Short mmCIF file of C-alpha atoms in Angstrom, two decimals:
data_model
loop_
_atom_site.label_atom_id
_atom_site.label_comp_id
_atom_site.label_asym_id
_atom_site.label_seq_id
_atom_site.Cartn_x
_atom_site.Cartn_y
_atom_site.Cartn_z
CA MET A 9 0.04 0.25 0.06
CA SER A 10 1.85 3.32 -1.12
CA ASP A 11 -0.66 5.66 0.58
CA SER A 12 0.84 5.11 4.15
CA PRO A 13 -1.12 6.34 7.17
CA PHE A 14 1.89 6.40 9.29
CA GLU A 15 4.27 8.97 10.17
CA MET A 16 7.44 9.49 12.03
CA ARG A 17 8.63 12.97 13.09
CA PHE A 18 12.12 13.75 14.22
CA ASP A 19 15.31 15.56 14.06
CA PRO A 20 17.57 14.12 11.28
CA ARG A 21 20.47 14.49 14.02
CA THR A 22 18.74 12.24 16.51
CA ILE A 23 18.59 9.38 14.49
CA LYS A 24 22.53 9.49 13.67
CA HIS A 25 23.62 10.20 17.31
CA LEU A 26 21.07 7.95 19.19
CA GLY A 27 20.35 5.32 16.65
CA VAL A 28 23.47 4.18 14.87
CA ARG A 29 25.77 4.87 17.87
CA MET A 30 23.56 3.90 20.83
CA TYR A 31 24.77 0.38 21.05
CA SER A 32 27.53 -1.26 19.14
CA THR A 33 26.68 -4.93 20.27
CA LEU A 34 23.66 -7.23 19.66
CA PRO A 35 22.48 -8.20 23.41
CA PRO A 36 21.82 -4.45 24.32
CA ALA A 37 20.04 -3.62 21.15
CA ILE A 38 17.70 -6.61 21.15
CA ALA A 39 16.89 -6.24 25.11
CA GLU A 40 15.21 -2.82 23.86
CA ILE A 41 12.62 -4.95 22.14
CA ILE A 42 12.38 -7.47 24.70
CA ALA A 43 11.50 -4.58 27.28
CA ASN A 44 8.75 -3.43 24.76
CA SER A 45 7.62 -6.83 24.99
CA TYR A 46 7.71 -6.71 28.77
CA ASP A 47 5.81 -3.29 28.80
CA ALA A 48 3.28 -4.94 26.62
CA ASP A 49 2.37 -7.31 29.18
CA ALA A 50 3.88 -10.19 26.99
CA SER A 51 4.32 -13.45 28.64
CA GLN A 52 6.27 -15.20 25.91
CA VAL A 53 9.05 -13.72 23.97
CA THR A 54 10.89 -15.48 21.12
CA VAL A 55 14.15 -14.17 19.49
CA THR A 56 14.78 -15.92 16.10
CA LEU A 57 17.73 -16.03 14.35
CA ARG A 58 17.79 -17.02 10.71
CA GLU A 59 21.15 -17.36 8.52
CA GLU A 60 21.44 -17.88 5.06
CA ASP A 61 24.84 -19.66 3.79
CA ASN A 62 26.49 -19.42 7.37
CA ARG A 63 25.45 -15.52 7.33
CA PRO A 64 23.21 -13.70 9.26
CA ALA A 65 20.20 -12.96 7.26
CA GLU A 66 17.26 -11.87 9.77
CA ILE A 67 16.59 -11.46 13.49
CA THR A 68 12.84 -11.61 14.67
CA VAL A 69 11.44 -11.00 18.21
CA SER A 70 7.90 -11.99 18.69
CA ASP A 71 5.81 -11.64 21.42
CA ASN A 72 1.90 -12.50 22.58
CA GLY A 73 2.00 -8.90 24.30
CA ASP A 74 -1.02 -6.45 23.87
CA GLY A 75 -0.03 -5.43 20.24
CA LEU A 76 -0.73 -1.81 18.59
CA THR A 77 -3.67 -0.09 17.22
CA ARG A 78 -3.53 1.87 13.86
CA ASP A 79 -3.47 4.87 15.88
CA GLU A 80 -1.18 3.92 18.60
CA ILE A 81 1.25 3.10 16.11
CA ASN A 82 1.42 6.98 15.35
CA GLU A 83 1.03 8.18 18.71
CA LYS A 84 3.30 5.67 20.69
CA PHE A 85 5.90 3.70 18.65
CA LEU A 86 6.61 6.36 16.08
CA MET A 87 6.98 8.95 18.44
CA ILE A 88 10.75 9.67 18.87
CA GLY A 89 11.51 10.88 22.51
CA ARG A 90 7.93 10.23 23.95
CA ASN A 91 8.02 9.63 27.41
CA ARG A 92 5.35 6.90 28.19
CA ARG A 93 5.33 7.51 31.84
CA ASP A 94 4.38 11.54 31.42
CA ASP A 95 1.90 10.59 28.90
CA GLU A 96 0.14 7.51 29.93
CA GLY A 97 1.01 7.62 33.96
CA ASP A 98 3.20 5.09 35.74
CA GLU A 99 0.50 2.83 36.62
CA PRO A 100 1.08 -0.92 36.85
CA SER A 101 -0.04 -2.86 33.86
CA GLN A 102 -3.50 -4.64 33.75
CA LYS A 103 -2.72 -7.90 33.39
CA TYR A 104 0.77 -8.70 35.30
CA GLY A 105 1.04 -5.55 37.35
CA ARG A 106 4.30 -4.57 35.83
CA LYS A 107 5.71 -1.29 36.11
CA ARG A 108 7.18 0.01 32.73
CA ILE A 109 10.93 -0.10 31.95
CA GLY A 110 10.49 2.19 28.94
CA LYS A 111 10.91 5.79 29.27
CA LYS A 112 13.10 7.86 27.22
CA GLY A 113 11.33 6.54 23.67
CA LEU A 114 14.90 6.09 22.30
CA GLY A 115 14.95 2.42 22.35
CA LYS A 116 13.90 1.72 18.94
CA LEU A 117 16.54 3.82 17.17
CA ALA A 118 19.08 1.61 18.63
CA LEU A 119 17.82 -0.88 16.21
CA PHE A 120 19.35 0.84 13.29
CA GLY A 121 22.76 -0.11 14.67
CA LEU A 122 22.30 -3.35 13.64
CA ALA A 123 19.89 -3.58 10.34
CA LYS A 124 19.14 -1.03 7.67
CA THR A 125 15.36 -2.41 7.41
CA ILE A 126 13.20 -2.78 10.64
CA LYS A 127 9.68 -4.67 9.82
CA ILE A 128 6.89 -4.35 12.39
CA THR A 129 3.83 -6.56 12.52
CA THR A 130 1.72 -5.94 15.34
CA ARG A 131 -2.06 -7.25 15.81
CA ARG A 132 -4.35 -5.94 18.22
CA ASP A 133 -8.26 -6.93 18.77
CA GLY A 134 -8.76 -8.68 15.24
CA LYS A 135 -6.75 -5.93 13.27
CA ARG A 136 -3.42 -6.27 11.76
CA ASN A 137 -0.94 -3.49 10.73
CA VAL A 138 2.36 -4.19 8.93
CA PHE A 139 4.93 -1.36 8.34
CA VAL A 140 8.50 -1.15 7.00
CA LEU A 141 11.44 1.48 8.47
CA ASP A 142 14.29 1.80 6.14
CA TRP A 143 17.24 3.39 7.25
CA ASP A 144 18.31 4.98 3.97
CA ASP A 145 14.74 6.56 3.56
CA LEU A 146 15.00 7.84 7.04
CA ASN A 147 18.16 9.14 6.68
CA SER A 148 17.21 11.23 3.81
CA ALA A 149 13.91 12.41 5.32
CA LYS A 150 13.35 16.10 6.20
CA GLY A 151 12.00 15.66 9.68
CA VAL A 152 9.07 13.93 8.68
CA TYR A 153 9.32 10.20 7.54
CA LYS A 154 6.18 8.10 6.51
CA PRO A 155 7.31 4.19 6.53
CA ALA A 156 5.97 1.94 4.06
CA ALA A 157 2.78 0.25 5.23
CA THR A 158 1.77 -3.22 3.56
CA GLU A 159 -1.06 -3.87 5.70
CA VAL A 160 -3.38 -1.34 7.67
CA ASP A 161 -6.05 -2.61 9.58
CA GLN A 162 -6.58 -5.98 8.00
CA PRO A 163 -8.79 -8.59 9.57
CA THR A 164 -7.15 -11.45 11.31
CA VAL A 165 -7.92 -14.27 13.84
CA GLU A 166 -4.43 -14.10 15.12
CA PRO A 167 -4.26 -13.15 18.88
CA ASN A 168 -2.60 -9.96 19.89
CA GLY A 169 1.21 -9.37 19.67
CA THR A 170 3.89 -7.97 17.79
CA ALA A 171 6.83 -8.79 15.94
CA VAL A 172 9.81 -7.13 14.83
CA SER A 173 11.96 -8.23 12.45
CA LEU A 174 15.50 -6.85 11.65
CA MET A 175 16.79 -7.06 8.06
CA GLY A 176 19.73 -5.91 6.28
CA LEU A 177 21.96 -6.93 8.94
CA LYS A 178 25.30 -5.30 9.28
CA ARG A 179 26.73 -8.46 11.07
CA LYS A 180 28.76 -10.74 8.95
CA SER A 181 29.76 -13.40 11.38
CA PRO A 182 27.52 -16.11 12.20
CA PHE A 183 24.98 -15.79 15.21
CA ASP A 184 26.47 -16.92 18.56
CA ALA A 185 23.17 -18.01 19.84
CA GLU A 186 24.62 -19.29 22.97
CA GLY A 187 26.44 -16.26 23.73
CA LEU A 188 23.46 -14.14 23.00
CA ALA A 189 21.28 -16.13 25.57
CA ASP A 190 24.11 -15.61 28.19
CA SER A 191 24.39 -11.99 27.62
CA LEU A 192 20.43 -11.46 27.59
CA SER A 193 20.51 -13.24 30.82
CA ARG A 194 22.80 -10.55 32.28
CA LEU A 195 20.57 -7.87 31.59
CA PHE A 196 17.09 -8.94 32.83
CA ILE A 197 15.79 -10.55 36.03
CA PHE A 198 13.09 -12.90 35.21
CA ASP A 199 9.71 -14.26 37.18
CA ASP A 200 7.21 -17.00 36.30
CA THR A 201 5.45 -14.70 34.23
CA PHE A 202 7.77 -13.81 31.53
CA ASP A 203 9.44 -16.80 29.32
CA LEU A 204 12.09 -15.51 26.80
CA VAL A 205 13.39 -18.23 24.53
CA ILE A 206 16.26 -17.71 21.56
CA GLU A 207 15.55 -20.10 18.60
CA ALA A 208 18.90 -20.50 16.88
CA SER A 209 19.13 -21.02 12.92
CA ASN A 210 19.57 -25.04 13.40
CA GLY A 211 16.11 -25.01 15.14
CA ASP A 212 17.81 -25.23 18.90
CA ARG A 213 15.83 -23.42 21.43
CA MET A 214 17.08 -21.90 24.64
CA ALA A 215 15.16 -20.65 27.36
CA ILE A 216 16.63 -17.84 29.25
CA ASP A 217 16.20 -17.40 33.00
CA ASN A 218 18.13 -16.27 35.95
CA ASN A 219 19.86 -19.58 36.83
CA ARG A 220 21.52 -19.23 33.67
CA ARG A 221 23.38 -15.73 34.45
CA TYR A 222 25.60 -17.94 36.66
CA ARG A 223 25.61 -21.28 35.41
CA THR A 224 29.39 -21.16 34.55
CA LEU A 225 30.30 -20.55 38.29
CA ASN A 226 30.96 -22.50 41.06
CA ILE A 227 28.89 -20.56 43.75
CA GLU A 228 30.20 -21.42 47.48
CA PHE A 229 28.13 -18.78 49.50
CA LYS A 230 24.98 -16.63 49.22
CA TRP A 231 23.52 -13.89 51.24
CA ASP A 232 19.94 -12.30 50.76
CA ILE A 233 20.63 -8.60 51.11
CA SER A 234 17.02 -8.03 52.16
CA GLU A 235 17.78 -9.48 55.56
CA THR A 236 18.10 -6.95 58.41
CA GLN A 237 21.56 -7.49 59.34
CA PHE A 238 22.18 -5.49 55.67
CA VAL A 239 19.37 -3.32 55.60
CA PRO A 240 17.88 -2.67 59.30
CA GLN A 241 14.38 -1.49 59.66
CA GLU A 242 15.73 2.30 60.55
CA SER A 243 17.42 2.40 57.27
CA PRO A 244 15.97 4.77 54.58
CA TYR A 245 16.36 1.75 52.50
CA PHE A 246 14.44 -0.58 54.31
CA GLY A 247 11.80 -2.72 52.19
CA LYS A 248 13.60 -1.04 49.14
CA LEU A 249 16.33 -3.22 48.08
CA THR A 250 16.18 -6.88 47.29
CA GLY A 251 18.79 -9.22 45.97
CA GLU A 252 21.32 -11.88 46.24
CA LEU A 253 25.22 -11.65 46.69
CA MET A 254 27.44 -14.56 46.12
CA THR A 255 31.22 -15.68 46.04
CA ALA A 256 32.40 -18.20 43.63
CA GLU A 257 35.00 -20.95 44.61
CA THR A 258 37.42 -19.90 42.32
CA PRO A 259 38.44 -16.18 40.98
CA ILE A 260 35.86 -15.03 38.44
CA THR A 261 37.49 -14.05 35.44
CA PRO A 262 37.01 -9.99 34.46
CA ALA A 263 35.92 -11.12 30.76
CA SER A 264 33.06 -13.25 32.02
CA GLY A 265 30.90 -9.96 32.93
CA LEU A 266 30.30 -11.24 36.27
CA ARG A 267 32.41 -10.11 38.41
CA GLY A 268 31.14 -7.65 40.56
CA ILE A 269 27.34 -6.33 41.76
CA THR A 270 24.65 -5.65 38.94
CA LEU A 271 22.15 -3.25 39.73
CA PHE A 272 18.79 -3.79 38.22
CA SER A 273 15.43 -1.79 38.30
CA ARG A 274 12.06 -2.85 37.12
CA GLN A 275 13.54 -6.12 36.04
CA LYS A 276 16.35 -4.57 33.62
CA LEU A 277 20.04 -3.67 34.00
CA VAL A 278 20.89 -0.07 35.18
CA ASN A 279 24.37 -0.11 36.10
CA ALA A 280 26.78 -2.68 35.10
CA PRO A 281 28.96 -4.84 37.78
CA GLU A 282 31.02 -2.84 39.99
CA PHE A 283 31.79 -2.81 43.86
CA PHE A 284 30.77 0.75 44.81
CA SER A 285 34.07 1.52 46.49
CA SER A 286 37.19 2.79 45.55
CA SER A 287 39.34 0.42 47.55
CA THR A 288 38.93 -3.00 45.70
CA SER A 289 42.42 -4.34 46.40
CA SER A 290 41.37 -7.26 48.35
CA HIS A 291 41.18 -10.69 46.83
CA PHE A 292 37.68 -11.03 47.96
CA TYR A 293 36.54 -8.89 45.31
CA GLN A 294 37.84 -11.46 42.76
CA TYR A 295 35.53 -14.04 44.09
CA LEU A 296 32.21 -11.58 44.24
CA THR A 297 29.18 -11.46 41.90
CA GLY A 298 25.42 -11.03 42.38
CA TRP A 299 22.52 -8.60 41.71
CA ILE A 300 20.61 -6.10 43.85
CA SER A 301 17.07 -4.29 42.70
CA VAL A 302 16.79 -0.77 43.24
CA ASP A 303 13.38 -0.09 41.94
CA PHE A 304 13.07 3.13 43.84
CA ILE A 305 15.34 4.89 41.66
CA ASP A 306 12.62 4.85 38.83
CA ASP A 307 10.40 6.76 40.99
CA LEU A 308 12.55 9.57 41.52
CA ASP A 309 11.56 12.89 40.04
CA ASP A 310 14.90 13.12 38.34
CA ASP A 311 16.19 10.19 35.51
CA VAL A 312 19.39 9.15 36.98
CA ILE A 313 19.56 6.00 34.67
CA SER A 314 22.02 6.56 31.61
CA THR A 315 20.34 6.31 28.10
CA ASN A 316 22.27 3.14 27.35
CA ARG A 317 21.45 1.51 30.63
CA GLN A 318 25.07 0.84 31.92
CA SER A 319 25.50 3.06 34.90
CA LEU A 320 23.40 5.58 37.33
CA ASP A 321 24.43 9.09 37.72
CA TRP A 322 26.13 8.97 40.73
CA GLU A 323 26.58 12.41 41.01
CA HIS A 324 22.68 13.10 41.91
CA PRO A 325 22.23 13.40 45.63
CA GLU A 326 19.86 10.52 45.99
CA MET A 327 22.64 8.23 44.37
CA ALA A 328 25.42 9.90 46.12
CA LYS A 329 23.80 8.42 49.23
CA LEU A 330 23.04 5.16 47.96
CA ARG A 331 26.47 4.34 46.92
CA PRO A 332 28.33 4.42 50.18
CA PHE A 333 25.43 2.36 51.59
CA LEU A 334 25.75 -0.49 48.83
CA ALA A 335 29.63 -0.26 49.65
CA GLY A 336 28.66 -1.02 53.07
CA ILE A 337 26.89 -3.99 52.21
CA VAL A 338 29.69 -5.34 50.07
CA SER A 339 31.88 -4.70 52.98
CA GLN A 340 29.84 -6.71 55.48
CA VAL A 341 29.76 -9.46 53.01
CA ASN A 342 33.32 -9.15 52.91
CA VAL A 343 33.87 -9.85 56.66
CA ASP A 344 31.23 -12.79 56.61
CA TRP A 345 32.88 -14.32 53.64
CA ARG A 346 36.43 -14.61 55.40
CA ARG A 347 34.72 -16.08 58.52
CA LYS A 348 32.70 -18.31 56.16
CA ARG A 349 35.65 -19.78 54.30
CA LYS A 350 37.67 -20.09 57.59
CA GLU A 351 34.82 -22.36 58.99
CA LYS A 352 34.77 -24.37 56.08
CA LYS A 353 38.57 -24.97 56.13
CA LYS A 354 38.45 -25.99 59.33
CA GLU A 355 35.40 -28.26 58.66
CA GLU A 356 37.34 -29.81 55.69
CA LEU A 357 40.75 -30.27 57.70
CA LYS A 358 38.73 -32.04 60.20
CA GLU A 359 37.34 -34.40 57.57
CA ALA A 360 40.45 -35.09 56.13
CA THR A 361 42.52 -35.52 58.93
CA GLY A 362 39.88 -36.83 61.55
CA ILE A 363 41.21 -34.50 63.98
CA ASP A 364 39.05 -31.59 65.53
CA THR A 365 41.50 -28.68 65.50
CA VAL A 366 39.50 -26.58 67.65
CA ALA A 367 39.39 -29.13 70.25
CA TRP A 368 42.74 -30.18 69.81
CA ILE A 369 44.09 -26.58 70.33
CA ASN A 370 42.25 -25.97 73.26
CA THR A 371 44.21 -28.92 75.06
CA MET A 372 47.60 -27.19 74.41
CA PRO A 373 49.36 -24.52 76.74
CA ASP A 374 48.63 -20.82 76.03
CA ASP A 375 51.96 -20.10 74.98
CA VAL A 376 51.79 -22.38 71.83
CA LYS A 377 48.18 -21.84 71.08
CA ASP A 378 48.78 -18.90 68.55
CA SER A 379 51.45 -20.50 66.91
CA THR A 380 49.79 -23.58 66.20
CA ASN A 381 46.66 -21.64 64.89
CA GLN A 382 48.85 -19.88 62.52
CA ILE A 383 50.53 -23.08 60.82
CA ILE A 384 46.73 -24.81 60.83
CA GLU A 385 45.37 -21.66 59.15
CA SER A 386 48.26 -21.67 56.46
CA LEU A 387 47.50 -25.49 55.88
#
């Protein structure tokens, strides 16, 4: 259909600065589409990777969410920089009671960093609309762009939902489906209302959940940071922080992207793994990983989340208070980790030798206890 009813208005510089340059890798850009599916109350999302002659040909992200009407395509999807929360309020979604992730209205532009052509198929209340965004046409437009529409309000018996297909991919190397699954598992917190699956070119299907995030690590100890020892009732953060900190049995490689604590808000990463302290020379930090949900930051009047959602504005007064508090939690875990490891080593030594070293040392004269303890701890 040549007479398209759809229209996108924008400053052409926005497309270049926030589109192609927003993300340089596949996972965060795909995560933007997944976040839209989450906000649309989808319970199932499938990322399909298609190759031709061992080269990437197409990526499709499909969901069973609410879908969009013809008017909503213009008023919501094609409006660049639209703040959904300002326009619609920030109430929980109707079906699953989710607080919306999307806020800036810029995520769709990130897709042009991956592909030249983006096809959107969306179904709502028995009507299907299909339109195509083309990079060359969009880049040459003068502030108003009318994407080609191939279907407008066509009757359909298909259930509500949306599929976003990326074609004319810039990527030349074959897809790494396992790597993509691992990366996406680090960008979201999943619950039992949201299933995410990657379908590789060979037909293999990989379900992504919270367990996948740390599957390569041998976790030794865990801490629930919502416990009052970490967030006491008198703390301003009581009831506002949840999460789990963990230590591995062996040092975590920096290349894994898991060393440090990841912050999430509304189920999506907002701050890449770190330790919130300038003093990280202790070997403890080589073993530490985990996540903390800081959902309350999305309720602040100011937007403290960076556009690419990799860091928070730690100069903001509220974030400047949060940072040392998080560092304090990590410090408490450090102390408890050393205690737990010491106790574990004593138990292992007892099992290996059949000797209760604590009881044995207590039978010794006071002047030899300390030196014996040092020898045992070194063992």
